[in-house]
Each structure stands twice: as C-alpha cells, then as structure tokens.
Short mmCIF file of C-alpha atoms and ligand atoms in Angstrom, two decimals:
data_model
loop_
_atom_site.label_atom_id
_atom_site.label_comp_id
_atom_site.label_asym_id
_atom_site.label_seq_id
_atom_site.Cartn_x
_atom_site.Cartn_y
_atom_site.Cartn_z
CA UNK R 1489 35.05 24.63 12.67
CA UNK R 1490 33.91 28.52 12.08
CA UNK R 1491 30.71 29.48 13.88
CA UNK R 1492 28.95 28.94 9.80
CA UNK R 1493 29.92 25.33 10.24
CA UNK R 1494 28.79 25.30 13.96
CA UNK R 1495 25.33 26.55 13.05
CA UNK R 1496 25.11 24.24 10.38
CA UNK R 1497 25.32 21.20 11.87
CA UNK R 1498 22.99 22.20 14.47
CA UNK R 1499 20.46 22.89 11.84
CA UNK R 1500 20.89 20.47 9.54
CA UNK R 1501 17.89 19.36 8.38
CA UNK R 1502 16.46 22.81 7.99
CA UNK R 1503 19.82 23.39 6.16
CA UNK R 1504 19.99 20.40 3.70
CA UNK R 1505 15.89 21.57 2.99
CA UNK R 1506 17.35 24.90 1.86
CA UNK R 1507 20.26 24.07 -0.32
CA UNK R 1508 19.08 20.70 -1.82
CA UNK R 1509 15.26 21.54 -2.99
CA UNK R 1510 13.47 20.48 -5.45
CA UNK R 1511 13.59 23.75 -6.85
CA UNK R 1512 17.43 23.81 -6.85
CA UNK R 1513 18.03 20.35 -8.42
CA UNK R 1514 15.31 20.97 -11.29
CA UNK R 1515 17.15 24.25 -11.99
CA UNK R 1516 20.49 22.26 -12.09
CA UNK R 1517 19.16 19.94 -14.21
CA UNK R 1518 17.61 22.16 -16.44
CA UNK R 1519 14.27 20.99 -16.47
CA UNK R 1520 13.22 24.05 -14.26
CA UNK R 1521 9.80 25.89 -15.51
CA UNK R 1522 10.59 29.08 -16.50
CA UNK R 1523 7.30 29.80 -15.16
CA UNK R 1524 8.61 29.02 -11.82
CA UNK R 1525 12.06 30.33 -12.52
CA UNK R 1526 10.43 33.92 -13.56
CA UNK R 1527 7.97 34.16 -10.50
CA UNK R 1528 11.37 33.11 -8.61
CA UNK R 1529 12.41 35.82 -9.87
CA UNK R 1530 10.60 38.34 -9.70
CA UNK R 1531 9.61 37.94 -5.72
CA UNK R 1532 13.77 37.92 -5.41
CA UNK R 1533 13.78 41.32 -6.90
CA UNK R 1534 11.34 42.24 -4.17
CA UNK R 1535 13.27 40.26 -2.02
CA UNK R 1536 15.77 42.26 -2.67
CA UNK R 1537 15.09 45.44 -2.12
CA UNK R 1538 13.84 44.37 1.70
CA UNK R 1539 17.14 42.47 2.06
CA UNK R 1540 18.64 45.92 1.14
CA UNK R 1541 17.25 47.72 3.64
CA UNK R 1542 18.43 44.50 6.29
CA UNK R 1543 22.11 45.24 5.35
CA UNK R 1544 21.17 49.02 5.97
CA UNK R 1545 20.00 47.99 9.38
CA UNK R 1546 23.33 46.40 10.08
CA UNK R 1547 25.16 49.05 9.15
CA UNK R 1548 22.95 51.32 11.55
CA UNK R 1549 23.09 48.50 14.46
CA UNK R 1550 27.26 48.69 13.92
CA UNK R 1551 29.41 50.72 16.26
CA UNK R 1552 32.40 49.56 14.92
CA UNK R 1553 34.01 50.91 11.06
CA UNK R 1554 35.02 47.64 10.00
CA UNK R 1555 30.92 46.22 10.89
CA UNK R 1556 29.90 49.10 9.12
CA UNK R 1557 32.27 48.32 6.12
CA UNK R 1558 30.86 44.98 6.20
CA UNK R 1559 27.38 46.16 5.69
CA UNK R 1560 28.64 48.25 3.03
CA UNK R 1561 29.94 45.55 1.38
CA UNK R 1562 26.55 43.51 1.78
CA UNK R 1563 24.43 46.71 0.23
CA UNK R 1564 26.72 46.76 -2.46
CA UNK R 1565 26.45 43.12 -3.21
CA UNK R 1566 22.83 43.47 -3.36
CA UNK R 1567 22.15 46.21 -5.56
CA UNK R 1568 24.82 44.32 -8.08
CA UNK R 1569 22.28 41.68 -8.08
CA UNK R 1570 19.30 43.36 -8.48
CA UNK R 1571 20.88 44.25 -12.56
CA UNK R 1572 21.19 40.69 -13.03
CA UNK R 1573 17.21 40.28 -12.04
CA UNK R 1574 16.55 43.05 -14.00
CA UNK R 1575 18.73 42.34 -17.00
CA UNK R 1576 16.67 38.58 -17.20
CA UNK R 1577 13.64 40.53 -16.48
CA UNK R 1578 14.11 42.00 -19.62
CA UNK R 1579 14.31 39.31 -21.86
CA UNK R 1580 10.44 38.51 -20.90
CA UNK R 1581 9.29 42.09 -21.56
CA UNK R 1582 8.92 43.22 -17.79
CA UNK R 1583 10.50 46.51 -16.61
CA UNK R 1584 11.52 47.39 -14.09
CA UNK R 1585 8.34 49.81 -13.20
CA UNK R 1586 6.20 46.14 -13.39
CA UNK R 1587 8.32 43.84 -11.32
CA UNK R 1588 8.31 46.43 -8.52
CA UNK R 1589 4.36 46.84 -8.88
CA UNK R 1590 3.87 43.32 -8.55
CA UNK R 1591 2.51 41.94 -5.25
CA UNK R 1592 4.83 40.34 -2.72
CA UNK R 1593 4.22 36.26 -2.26
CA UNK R 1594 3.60 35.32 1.20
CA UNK R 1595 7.23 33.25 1.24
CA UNK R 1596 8.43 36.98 0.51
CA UNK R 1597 7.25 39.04 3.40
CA UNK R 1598 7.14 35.49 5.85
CA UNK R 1599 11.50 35.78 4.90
CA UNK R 1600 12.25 39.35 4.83
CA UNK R 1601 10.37 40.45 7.64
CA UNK R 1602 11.51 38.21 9.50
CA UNK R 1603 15.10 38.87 8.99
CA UNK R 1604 14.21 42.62 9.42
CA UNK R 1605 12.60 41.71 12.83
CA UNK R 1606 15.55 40.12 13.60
CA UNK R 1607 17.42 42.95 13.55
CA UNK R 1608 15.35 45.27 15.16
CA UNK R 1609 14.62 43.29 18.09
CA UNK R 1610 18.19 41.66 18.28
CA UNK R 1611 21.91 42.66 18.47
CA UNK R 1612 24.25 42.79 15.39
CA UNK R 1613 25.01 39.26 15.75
CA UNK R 1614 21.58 38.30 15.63
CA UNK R 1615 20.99 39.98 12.24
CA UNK R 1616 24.43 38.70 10.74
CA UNK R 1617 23.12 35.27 11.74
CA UNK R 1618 19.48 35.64 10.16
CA UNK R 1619 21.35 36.99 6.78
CA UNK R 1620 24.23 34.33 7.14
CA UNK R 1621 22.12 31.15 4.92
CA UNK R 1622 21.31 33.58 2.25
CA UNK R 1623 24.70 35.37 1.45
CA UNK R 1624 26.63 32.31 1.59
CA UNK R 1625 24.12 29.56 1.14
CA UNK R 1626 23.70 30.91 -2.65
CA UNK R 1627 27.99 30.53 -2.69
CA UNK R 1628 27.25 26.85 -2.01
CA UNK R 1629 24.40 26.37 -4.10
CA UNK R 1630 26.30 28.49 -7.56
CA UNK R 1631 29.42 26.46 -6.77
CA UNK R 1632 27.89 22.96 -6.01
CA UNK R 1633 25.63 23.35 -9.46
CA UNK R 1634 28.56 24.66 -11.70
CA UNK R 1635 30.47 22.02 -10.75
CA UNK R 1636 28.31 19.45 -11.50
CA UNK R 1637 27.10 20.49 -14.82
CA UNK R 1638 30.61 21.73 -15.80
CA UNK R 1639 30.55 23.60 -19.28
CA UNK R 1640 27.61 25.94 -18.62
CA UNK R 1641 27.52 27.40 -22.37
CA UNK R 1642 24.94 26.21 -23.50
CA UNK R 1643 22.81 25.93 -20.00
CA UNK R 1644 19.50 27.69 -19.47
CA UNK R 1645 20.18 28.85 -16.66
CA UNK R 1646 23.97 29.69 -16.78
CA UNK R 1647 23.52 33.53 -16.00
CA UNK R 1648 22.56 32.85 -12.94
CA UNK R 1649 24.64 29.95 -12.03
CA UNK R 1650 27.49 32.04 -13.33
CA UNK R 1651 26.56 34.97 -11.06
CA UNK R 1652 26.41 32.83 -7.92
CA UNK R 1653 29.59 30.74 -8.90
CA UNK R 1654 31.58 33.79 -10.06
CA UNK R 1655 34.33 34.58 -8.39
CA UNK R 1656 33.16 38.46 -7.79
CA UNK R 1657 30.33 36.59 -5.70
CA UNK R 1658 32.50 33.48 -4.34
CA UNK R 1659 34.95 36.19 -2.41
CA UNK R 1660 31.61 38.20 -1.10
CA UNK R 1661 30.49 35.49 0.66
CA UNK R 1662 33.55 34.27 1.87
CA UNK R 1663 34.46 37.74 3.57
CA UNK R 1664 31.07 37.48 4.90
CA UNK R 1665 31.50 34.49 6.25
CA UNK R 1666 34.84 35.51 8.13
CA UNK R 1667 32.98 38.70 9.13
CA UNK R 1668 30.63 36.38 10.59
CA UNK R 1669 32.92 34.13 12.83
CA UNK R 1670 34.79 37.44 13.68
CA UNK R 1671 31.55 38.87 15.37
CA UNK R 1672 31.02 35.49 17.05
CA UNK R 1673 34.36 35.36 18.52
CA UNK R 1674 34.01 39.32 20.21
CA UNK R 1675 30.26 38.73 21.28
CA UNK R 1676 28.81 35.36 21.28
CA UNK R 1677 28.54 33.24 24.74
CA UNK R 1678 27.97 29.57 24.34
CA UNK R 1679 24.38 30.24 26.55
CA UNK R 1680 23.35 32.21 23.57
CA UNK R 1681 24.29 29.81 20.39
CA UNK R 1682 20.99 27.50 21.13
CA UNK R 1683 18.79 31.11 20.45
CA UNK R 1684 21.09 31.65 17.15
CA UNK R 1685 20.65 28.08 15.84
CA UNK R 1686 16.78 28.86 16.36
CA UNK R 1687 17.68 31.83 13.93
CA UNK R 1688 19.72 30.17 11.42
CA UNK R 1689 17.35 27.28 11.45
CA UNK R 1690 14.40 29.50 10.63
CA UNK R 1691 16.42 31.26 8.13
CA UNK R 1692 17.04 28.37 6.19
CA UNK R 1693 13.60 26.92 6.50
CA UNK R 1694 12.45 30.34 5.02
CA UNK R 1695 14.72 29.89 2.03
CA UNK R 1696 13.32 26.48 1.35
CA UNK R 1697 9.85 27.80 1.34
CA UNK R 1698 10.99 30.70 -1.02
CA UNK R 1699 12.26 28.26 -3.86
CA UNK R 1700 8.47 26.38 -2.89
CA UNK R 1701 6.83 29.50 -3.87
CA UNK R 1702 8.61 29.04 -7.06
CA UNK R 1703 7.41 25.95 -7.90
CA UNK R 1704 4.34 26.05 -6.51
CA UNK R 1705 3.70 28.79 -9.25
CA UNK R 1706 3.80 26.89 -12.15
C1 VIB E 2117 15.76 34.21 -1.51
C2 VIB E 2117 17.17 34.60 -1.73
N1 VIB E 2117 18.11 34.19 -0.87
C3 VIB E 2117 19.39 34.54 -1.06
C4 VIB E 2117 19.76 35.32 -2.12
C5 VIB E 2117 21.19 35.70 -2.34
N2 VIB E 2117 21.51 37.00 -1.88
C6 VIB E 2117 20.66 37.81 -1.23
S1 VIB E 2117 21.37 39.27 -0.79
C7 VIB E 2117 22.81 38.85 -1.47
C8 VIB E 2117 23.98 39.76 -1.50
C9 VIB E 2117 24.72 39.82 -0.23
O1 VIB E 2117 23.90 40.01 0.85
C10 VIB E 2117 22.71 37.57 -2.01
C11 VIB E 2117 23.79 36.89 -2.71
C12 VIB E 2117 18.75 35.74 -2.99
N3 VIB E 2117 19.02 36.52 -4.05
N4 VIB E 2117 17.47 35.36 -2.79
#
C-alpha cells in the first residue's frame, strides 16, 4: 500500500464523493448539460491558472532538484491542459480574453486557495498531499470512464475523456504519485498522517463541490 492508497482509505467517503459524482457519471453517460459541462469548464480554466501558481509554490518550497523537477513536471502538465480548455472554449465562441474575465465561482477560490494556503502555511509534503486527489484523481476518473464506455468516437465528451485517459496524462500522474510516496517515505512520521488525511479529505471534498458548481449551473 503507497501512502495514495493509505490516504485513501482513510478518507473514503470524502474520496468516493469526489470521483463518483453525479457530475462524473452524467458526463460518462453522456447525458451531461453542456451548460454545466461549459461553466465546468470555464471555472477549471481559472482553476487552472491558481493550480499553476500551487505547482510554482512547490517548486519554491523544494530544496531538493529532483522535488523541483517534480514541480516542473506538474507546471508543465498544467499549462498542456489549459489548450485543451481553450481549444473546447473555442468551439462555443469564447476566447481566451473572456474566459479569463469571467468571475471565479465560490467552489473555485473555496479549492484553490485552499490548496495555496496549504502550501504556504505547510511543508512540501503538505502541499503534495493537498494537490495529490486532483493530479491523480482525474487518472482514475479518465481511465474508469473510458473503460466503461469503450469506443469513445462518437462520445460527446471524448476530448476530454481522451485527455484524462491518454497515456501522456496516465504516466503524469503515475510519476506523481511515486513522487508522492517518495516524499512520504523521507519526511512523513506516523504522528503526522492523521493532519494529512484532514488534507486529503478536504481536498477531495473540494473536488466534489467543484463538479456541484457544475451542475448546479444549469
Ligand atoms: C477541479 C480540477 N481538479 C483536477 C484537475 C486535473 N488537473 C489539475 S492540474 C493537473 C495537471 C497536473 O497537476 C490536472 C490533471 C482539473 N483540471 N480540475
């Protein structure tokens, strides 16, 4: 068991609330709004660009190269995204000058700053931890749904499945995931995995009300 699948179990609930929403099953399925999937969207854009600036962080809180190639890798990741948001953007007219004007959602800055205050008020683990259900949470979430549906061709939401699924984005989040045990193993003491469950937990529960923002948009 890695310290992913530790913190997992120990947050279960707020876990399963994360990868198996509503939001997340309707998408699977199909039936997703794409009122809800474009205001998804567009706050994950914003999302983004805080997340962004997270990784940064890490990269600052590292003393290590191979933490600060890590980061790297995370930043990189991100900004890779951001052209898929802004390549589906597209398709409804919005540039990229009108997603970044629009307001941020409440289930946007609740998330990010959080993660951000993580990080400034916590250690490197502490951050890696607070990022950990997003970068590999979407791995689950890509792989679980392509594998279900299968032959995504003619899917309307393939691009994204695809992206999350892919196996660019399947080997990012497995490298963070190692990253993450790695860090464990040189700095976490058992006394302190109760506070980091509290972090994961919240984490997760702040995913689950992102994809609610979603569909309470529609
Ligand atoms: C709400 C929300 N949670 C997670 C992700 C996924 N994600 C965020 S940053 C990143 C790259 C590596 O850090 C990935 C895959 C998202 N887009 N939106």
């Amino acid at each position: 068991m890695d310290i992913f699948d530790r913190l997992k179990a120990a947050a279960t609930p707020q876990w399963n609330s994360y990868v198996d929403h509503e939001f997340v099953r309707q998408m699977g399925e199909g039936t997703l709004s794409e009122a809800a999937f474009r205001t998804y969207l567009v706050q994950d854009y914003l999302f983004l660009i805080q997340f962004a600036r997270a990784w940064a962080l890490a990269a600052y809180k590292s003393r290590r190269p191979a933490d600060i190639r890590a980061a790297q890798a995370g930043l990189a990741a991100i900004l890779d995204e951001t052209e898929l948001h802004l390549r589906l953007c597209a398709r409804w007219g919005l540039t990229q000058a009108d997603i970044e004007a629009a307001p941020e959602h409440q289930a946007t800055v609740a998330y990010t700053r959080y993660v951000l205050d993580c990080g400034a008020a916590g250690d490197l683990l502490e951050l890696h931890v607070a990022l950990a259900p997003c970068v590999i949470g979407y791995a689950e979430i890509g792989r679980a749904l392509s594998e279900r549906i299968g032959d995504l061709s003619n899917h309307p939401y393939r691009e994204w499945i695809a992206e999350y699924a892919g196996e660019g984005y399947q080997g990012v989040a497995t490298a963070a995931r190692k990253h993450l045990d790695e860090l464990a193993a040189r700095s976490m003491t058992e006394q302190r995995f109760a506070e980091l469950v509290e972090i994961f937990g919240q984490a997760s529960s702040l995913e689950a009300d992102f994809w609610q923002m979603g569909l309470a948009s529609q």
